[in-house]
Coordinates of C-alpha atoms and ligand atoms in Angstrom, one line a residue:
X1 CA -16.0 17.5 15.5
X2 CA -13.9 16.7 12.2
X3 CA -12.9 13.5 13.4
X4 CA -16.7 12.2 13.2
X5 CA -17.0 13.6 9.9
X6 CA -19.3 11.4 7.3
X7 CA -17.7 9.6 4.4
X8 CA -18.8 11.8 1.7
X9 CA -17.2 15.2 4.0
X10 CA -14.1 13.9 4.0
X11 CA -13.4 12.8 0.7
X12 CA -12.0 16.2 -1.5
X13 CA -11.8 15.9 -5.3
X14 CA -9.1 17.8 -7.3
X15 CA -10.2 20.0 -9.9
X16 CA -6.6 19.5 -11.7
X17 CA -8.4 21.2 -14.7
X18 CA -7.6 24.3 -17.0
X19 CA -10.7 26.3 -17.1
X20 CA -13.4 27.4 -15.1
X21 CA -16.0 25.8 -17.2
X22 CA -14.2 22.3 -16.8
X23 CA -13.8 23.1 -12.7
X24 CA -17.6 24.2 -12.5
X25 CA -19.5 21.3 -14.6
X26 CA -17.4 18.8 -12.4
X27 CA -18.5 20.5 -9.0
X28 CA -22.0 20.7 -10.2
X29 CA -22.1 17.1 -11.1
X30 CA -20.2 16.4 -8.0
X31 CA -22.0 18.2 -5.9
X32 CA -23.6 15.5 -2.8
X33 CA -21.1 12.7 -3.5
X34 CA -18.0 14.9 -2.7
X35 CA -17.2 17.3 0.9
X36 CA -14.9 20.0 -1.1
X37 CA -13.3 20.6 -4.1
X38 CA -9.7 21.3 -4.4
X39 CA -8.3 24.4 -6.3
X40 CA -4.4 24.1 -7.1
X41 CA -2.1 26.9 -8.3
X42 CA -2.5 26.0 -12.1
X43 CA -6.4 26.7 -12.0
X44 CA -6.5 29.9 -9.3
X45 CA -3.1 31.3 -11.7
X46 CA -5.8 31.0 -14.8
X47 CA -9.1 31.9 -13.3
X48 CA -8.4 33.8 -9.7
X49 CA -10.9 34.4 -7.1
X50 CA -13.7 34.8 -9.4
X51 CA -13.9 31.1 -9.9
X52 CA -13.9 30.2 -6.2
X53 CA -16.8 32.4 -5.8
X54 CA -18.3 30.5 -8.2
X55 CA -17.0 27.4 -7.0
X56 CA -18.5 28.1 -2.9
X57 CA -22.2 28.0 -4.8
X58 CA -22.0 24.5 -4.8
X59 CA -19.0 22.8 -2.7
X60 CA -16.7 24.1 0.0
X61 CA -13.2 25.2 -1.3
X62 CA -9.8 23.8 -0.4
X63 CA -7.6 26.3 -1.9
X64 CA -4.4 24.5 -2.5
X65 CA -1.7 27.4 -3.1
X66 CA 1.4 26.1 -0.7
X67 CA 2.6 29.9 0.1
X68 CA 6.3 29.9 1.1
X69 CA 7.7 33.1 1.7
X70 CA 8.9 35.4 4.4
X71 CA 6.3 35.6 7.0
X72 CA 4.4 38.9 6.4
X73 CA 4.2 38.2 2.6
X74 CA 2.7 34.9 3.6
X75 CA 0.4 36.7 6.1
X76 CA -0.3 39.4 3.4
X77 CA -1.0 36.8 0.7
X78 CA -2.8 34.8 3.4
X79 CA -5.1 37.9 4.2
X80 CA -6.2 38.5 0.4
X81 CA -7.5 35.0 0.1
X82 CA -9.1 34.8 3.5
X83 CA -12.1 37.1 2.8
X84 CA -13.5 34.2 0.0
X85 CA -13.5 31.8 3.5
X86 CA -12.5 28.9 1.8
X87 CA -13.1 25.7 4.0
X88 CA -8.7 24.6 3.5
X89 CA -5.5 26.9 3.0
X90 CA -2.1 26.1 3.0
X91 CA 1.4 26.9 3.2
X92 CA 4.3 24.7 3.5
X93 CA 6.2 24.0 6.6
X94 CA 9.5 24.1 5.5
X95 CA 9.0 28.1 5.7
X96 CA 10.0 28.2 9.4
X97 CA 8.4 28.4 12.6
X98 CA 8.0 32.4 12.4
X99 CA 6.1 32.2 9.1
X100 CA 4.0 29.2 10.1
X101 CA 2.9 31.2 13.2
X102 CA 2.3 34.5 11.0
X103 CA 0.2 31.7 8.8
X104 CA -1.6 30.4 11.8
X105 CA -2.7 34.0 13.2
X106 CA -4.0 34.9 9.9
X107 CA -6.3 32.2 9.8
X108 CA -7.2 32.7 13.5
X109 CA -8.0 36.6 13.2
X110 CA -9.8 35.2 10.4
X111 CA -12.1 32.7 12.4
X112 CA -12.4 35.2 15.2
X113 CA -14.2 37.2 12.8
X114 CA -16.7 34.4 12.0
X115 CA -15.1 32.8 9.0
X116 CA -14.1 28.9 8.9
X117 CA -11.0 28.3 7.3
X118 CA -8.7 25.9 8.6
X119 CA -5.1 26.0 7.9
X120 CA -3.0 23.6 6.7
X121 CA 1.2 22.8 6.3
X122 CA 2.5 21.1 3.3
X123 CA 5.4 18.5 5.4
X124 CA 7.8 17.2 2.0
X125 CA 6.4 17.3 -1.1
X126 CA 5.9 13.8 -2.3
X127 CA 7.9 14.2 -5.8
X128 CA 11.5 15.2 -2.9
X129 CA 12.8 12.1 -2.5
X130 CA 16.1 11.3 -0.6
X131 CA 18.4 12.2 -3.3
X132 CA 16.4 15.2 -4.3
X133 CA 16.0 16.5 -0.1
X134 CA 20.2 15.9 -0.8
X135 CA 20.5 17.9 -3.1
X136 CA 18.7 20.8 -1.6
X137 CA 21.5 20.1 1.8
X138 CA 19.0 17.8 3.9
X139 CA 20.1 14.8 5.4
X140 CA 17.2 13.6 6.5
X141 CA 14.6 10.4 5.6
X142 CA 11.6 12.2 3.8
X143 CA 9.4 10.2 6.3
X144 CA 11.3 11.5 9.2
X145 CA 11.5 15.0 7.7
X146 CA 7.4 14.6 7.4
X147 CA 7.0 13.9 10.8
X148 CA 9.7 16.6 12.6
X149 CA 7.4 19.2 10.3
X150 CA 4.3 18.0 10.9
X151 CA 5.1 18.6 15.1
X152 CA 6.8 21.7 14.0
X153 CA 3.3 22.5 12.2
X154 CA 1.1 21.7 15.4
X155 CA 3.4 23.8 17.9
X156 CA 3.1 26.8 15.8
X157 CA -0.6 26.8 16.3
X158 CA -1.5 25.3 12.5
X159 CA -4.6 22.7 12.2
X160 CA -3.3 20.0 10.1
X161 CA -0.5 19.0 7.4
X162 CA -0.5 17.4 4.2
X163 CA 1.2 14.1 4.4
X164 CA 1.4 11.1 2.5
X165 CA -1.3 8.1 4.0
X166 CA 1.4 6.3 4.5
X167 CA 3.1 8.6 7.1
X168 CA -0.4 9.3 8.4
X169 CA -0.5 6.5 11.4
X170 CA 3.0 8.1 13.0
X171 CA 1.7 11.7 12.2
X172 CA -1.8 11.0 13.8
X173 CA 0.4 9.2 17.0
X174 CA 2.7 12.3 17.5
X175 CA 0.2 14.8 17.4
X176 CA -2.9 13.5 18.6
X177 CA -6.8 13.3 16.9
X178 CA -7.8 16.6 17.6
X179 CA -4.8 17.3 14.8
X180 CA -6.3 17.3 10.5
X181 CA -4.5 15.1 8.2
X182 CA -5.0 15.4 4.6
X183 CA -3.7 12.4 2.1
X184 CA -3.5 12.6 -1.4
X185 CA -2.2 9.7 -3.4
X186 CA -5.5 7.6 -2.8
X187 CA -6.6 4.7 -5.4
X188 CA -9.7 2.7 -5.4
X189 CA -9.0 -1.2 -5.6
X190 CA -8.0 -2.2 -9.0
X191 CA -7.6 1.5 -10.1
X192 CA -4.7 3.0 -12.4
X193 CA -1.9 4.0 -10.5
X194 CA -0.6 6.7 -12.6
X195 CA 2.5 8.7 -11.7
X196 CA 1.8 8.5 -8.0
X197 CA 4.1 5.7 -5.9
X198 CA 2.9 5.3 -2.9
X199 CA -1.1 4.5 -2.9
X200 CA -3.6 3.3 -0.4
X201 CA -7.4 2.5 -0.8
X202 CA -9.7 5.0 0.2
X203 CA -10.3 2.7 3.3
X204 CA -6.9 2.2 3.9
X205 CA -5.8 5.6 4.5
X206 CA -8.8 6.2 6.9
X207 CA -7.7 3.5 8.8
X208 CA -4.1 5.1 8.8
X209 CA -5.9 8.2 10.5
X210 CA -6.9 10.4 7.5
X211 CA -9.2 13.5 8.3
X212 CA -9.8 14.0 4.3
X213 CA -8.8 12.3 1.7
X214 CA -7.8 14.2 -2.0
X215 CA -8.8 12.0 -5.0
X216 CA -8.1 13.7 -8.5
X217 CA -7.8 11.2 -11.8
X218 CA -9.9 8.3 -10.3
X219 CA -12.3 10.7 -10.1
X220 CA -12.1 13.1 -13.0
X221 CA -11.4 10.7 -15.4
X222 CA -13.6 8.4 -14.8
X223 CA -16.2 7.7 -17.8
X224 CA -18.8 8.7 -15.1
X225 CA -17.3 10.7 -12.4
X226 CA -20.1 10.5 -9.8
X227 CA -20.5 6.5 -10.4
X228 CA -16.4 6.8 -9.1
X229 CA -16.7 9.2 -6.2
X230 CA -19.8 7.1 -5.0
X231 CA -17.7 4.0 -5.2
X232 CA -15.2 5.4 -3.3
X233 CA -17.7 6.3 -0.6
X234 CA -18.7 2.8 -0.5
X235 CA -15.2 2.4 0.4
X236 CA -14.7 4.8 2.7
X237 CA -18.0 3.4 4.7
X238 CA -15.9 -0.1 5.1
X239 CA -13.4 1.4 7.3
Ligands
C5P301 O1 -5.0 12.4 -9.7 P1 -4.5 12.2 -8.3 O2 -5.5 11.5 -7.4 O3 -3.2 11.6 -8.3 O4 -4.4 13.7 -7.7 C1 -3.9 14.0 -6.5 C2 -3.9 15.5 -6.2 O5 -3.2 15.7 -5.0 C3 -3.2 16.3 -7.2 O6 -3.8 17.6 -7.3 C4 -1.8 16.4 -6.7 O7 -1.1 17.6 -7.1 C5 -2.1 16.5 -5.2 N1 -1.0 16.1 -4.4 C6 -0.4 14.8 -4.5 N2 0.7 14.5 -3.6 C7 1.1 15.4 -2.7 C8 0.5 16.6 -2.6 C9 -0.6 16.9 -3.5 O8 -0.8 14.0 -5.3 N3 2.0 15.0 -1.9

């Protein structure tokens, strides 16, 4: 049952790296203190599925590539990836309700087969904010916008969204604990903020209702990167 997952399986470190080398000596060293390692579209475009086969030798894969497209490309492209059975996939709600559905039997054809990938929908991008959702013809409060898509996600049969931790309490209220929640955006006390806006503590945004939580920079910058994702975990125990 997800929601009585340890500390150290939900906390997901992203490999926001350029090569393979740099991805696989951080998993390796990570490997115990973290539950999965994130793979985003700038190291899969660079090193493909060769690296997450790598990867799977020592941590389970969230393979972070947001597909939005029309619904049988996003089954298609869905399909290719499947067969590595990473532990996360993802596409992005905004897509519509017929490609979130086509997502959501992919990944369930999938698990009838015996793999166990979960899928995942992207609500609004943290770096939309009211102006930008404007721009694109949106009226709507990012938050609220979050919240419509992450119900939307749920009735089309998908297992989780990515939201911010701060839209994670409401999220978790409207569609119930049996539902993931993954929150990026996540600073230790006392830690750099960097570019993002809108952090909580690693305790924080399990109290919000976090399923896993994505730490990158606090991590992989640290001068000693398992010292970090240990402290976190310390953290995380607190909530
Ligand atoms: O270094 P940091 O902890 O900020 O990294 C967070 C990771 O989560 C990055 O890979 C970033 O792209 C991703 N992410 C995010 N905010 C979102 C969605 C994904 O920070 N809304």
């Amino acid at each position: 049952m997800t929601q009585n997952l340890r500390p150290v399986d939900r906390l997901v470190v992203a490999l926001d790296v350029p090569t393979a080398a740099e991805a696989l000596a951080l998993t390796r060293a990570l490997s115990g203190s973290v539950g999965m390692v994130k793979v985003g579209l700038e190291l899969f475009c660079a090193e493909g599925p060769a690296l997450v086969r790598e990867l799977q030798k020592h941590a389970p894969v969230f393979l972070d590539l947001k597909f939005h497209d029309i619904p049988t490309t996003v089954k298609r492209a869905l399909e290719a990836v499947l067969p590595l059975n990473p532990r996360l996939v993802n596409v992005h709600a905004q897509g519509g309700p017929a490609m979130l559905e086509a997502a959501a039997s992919a990944v369930k054809s999938h698990r009838d087969k015996g793999g166990h990938t979960e899928l995942l929908a992207v609500t609004v991008l943290t770096s939309l904010d009211r102006e930008a959702l404007a721009a694109v013809g949106s009226t709507a409060e990012p938050g609220d916008l979050a919240l419509h898509l992450a119900r939307l996600s749920r009735d089309c049969g998908v297992d989780g969204v990515v939201c911010s931790a701060k839209e994670a309490r409401a999220v978790r209220e409207a569609c119930g604990d049996g539902f993931r929640l993954l929150t990026p955006g996540i600073r230790p006390q006392g830690a750099s903020v960097q570019d993002q806006a809108r952090v909580l503590s690693p305790a924080q945004a399990l109290r919000e209702g976090s399923t896993w939580l994505v730490v990158g920079r606090p991590i992989t910058q640290a001068a000693d990167p398992v010292a970090a994702a240990q402290a976190i975990l310390r953290d995380m125990a607190e909530a």
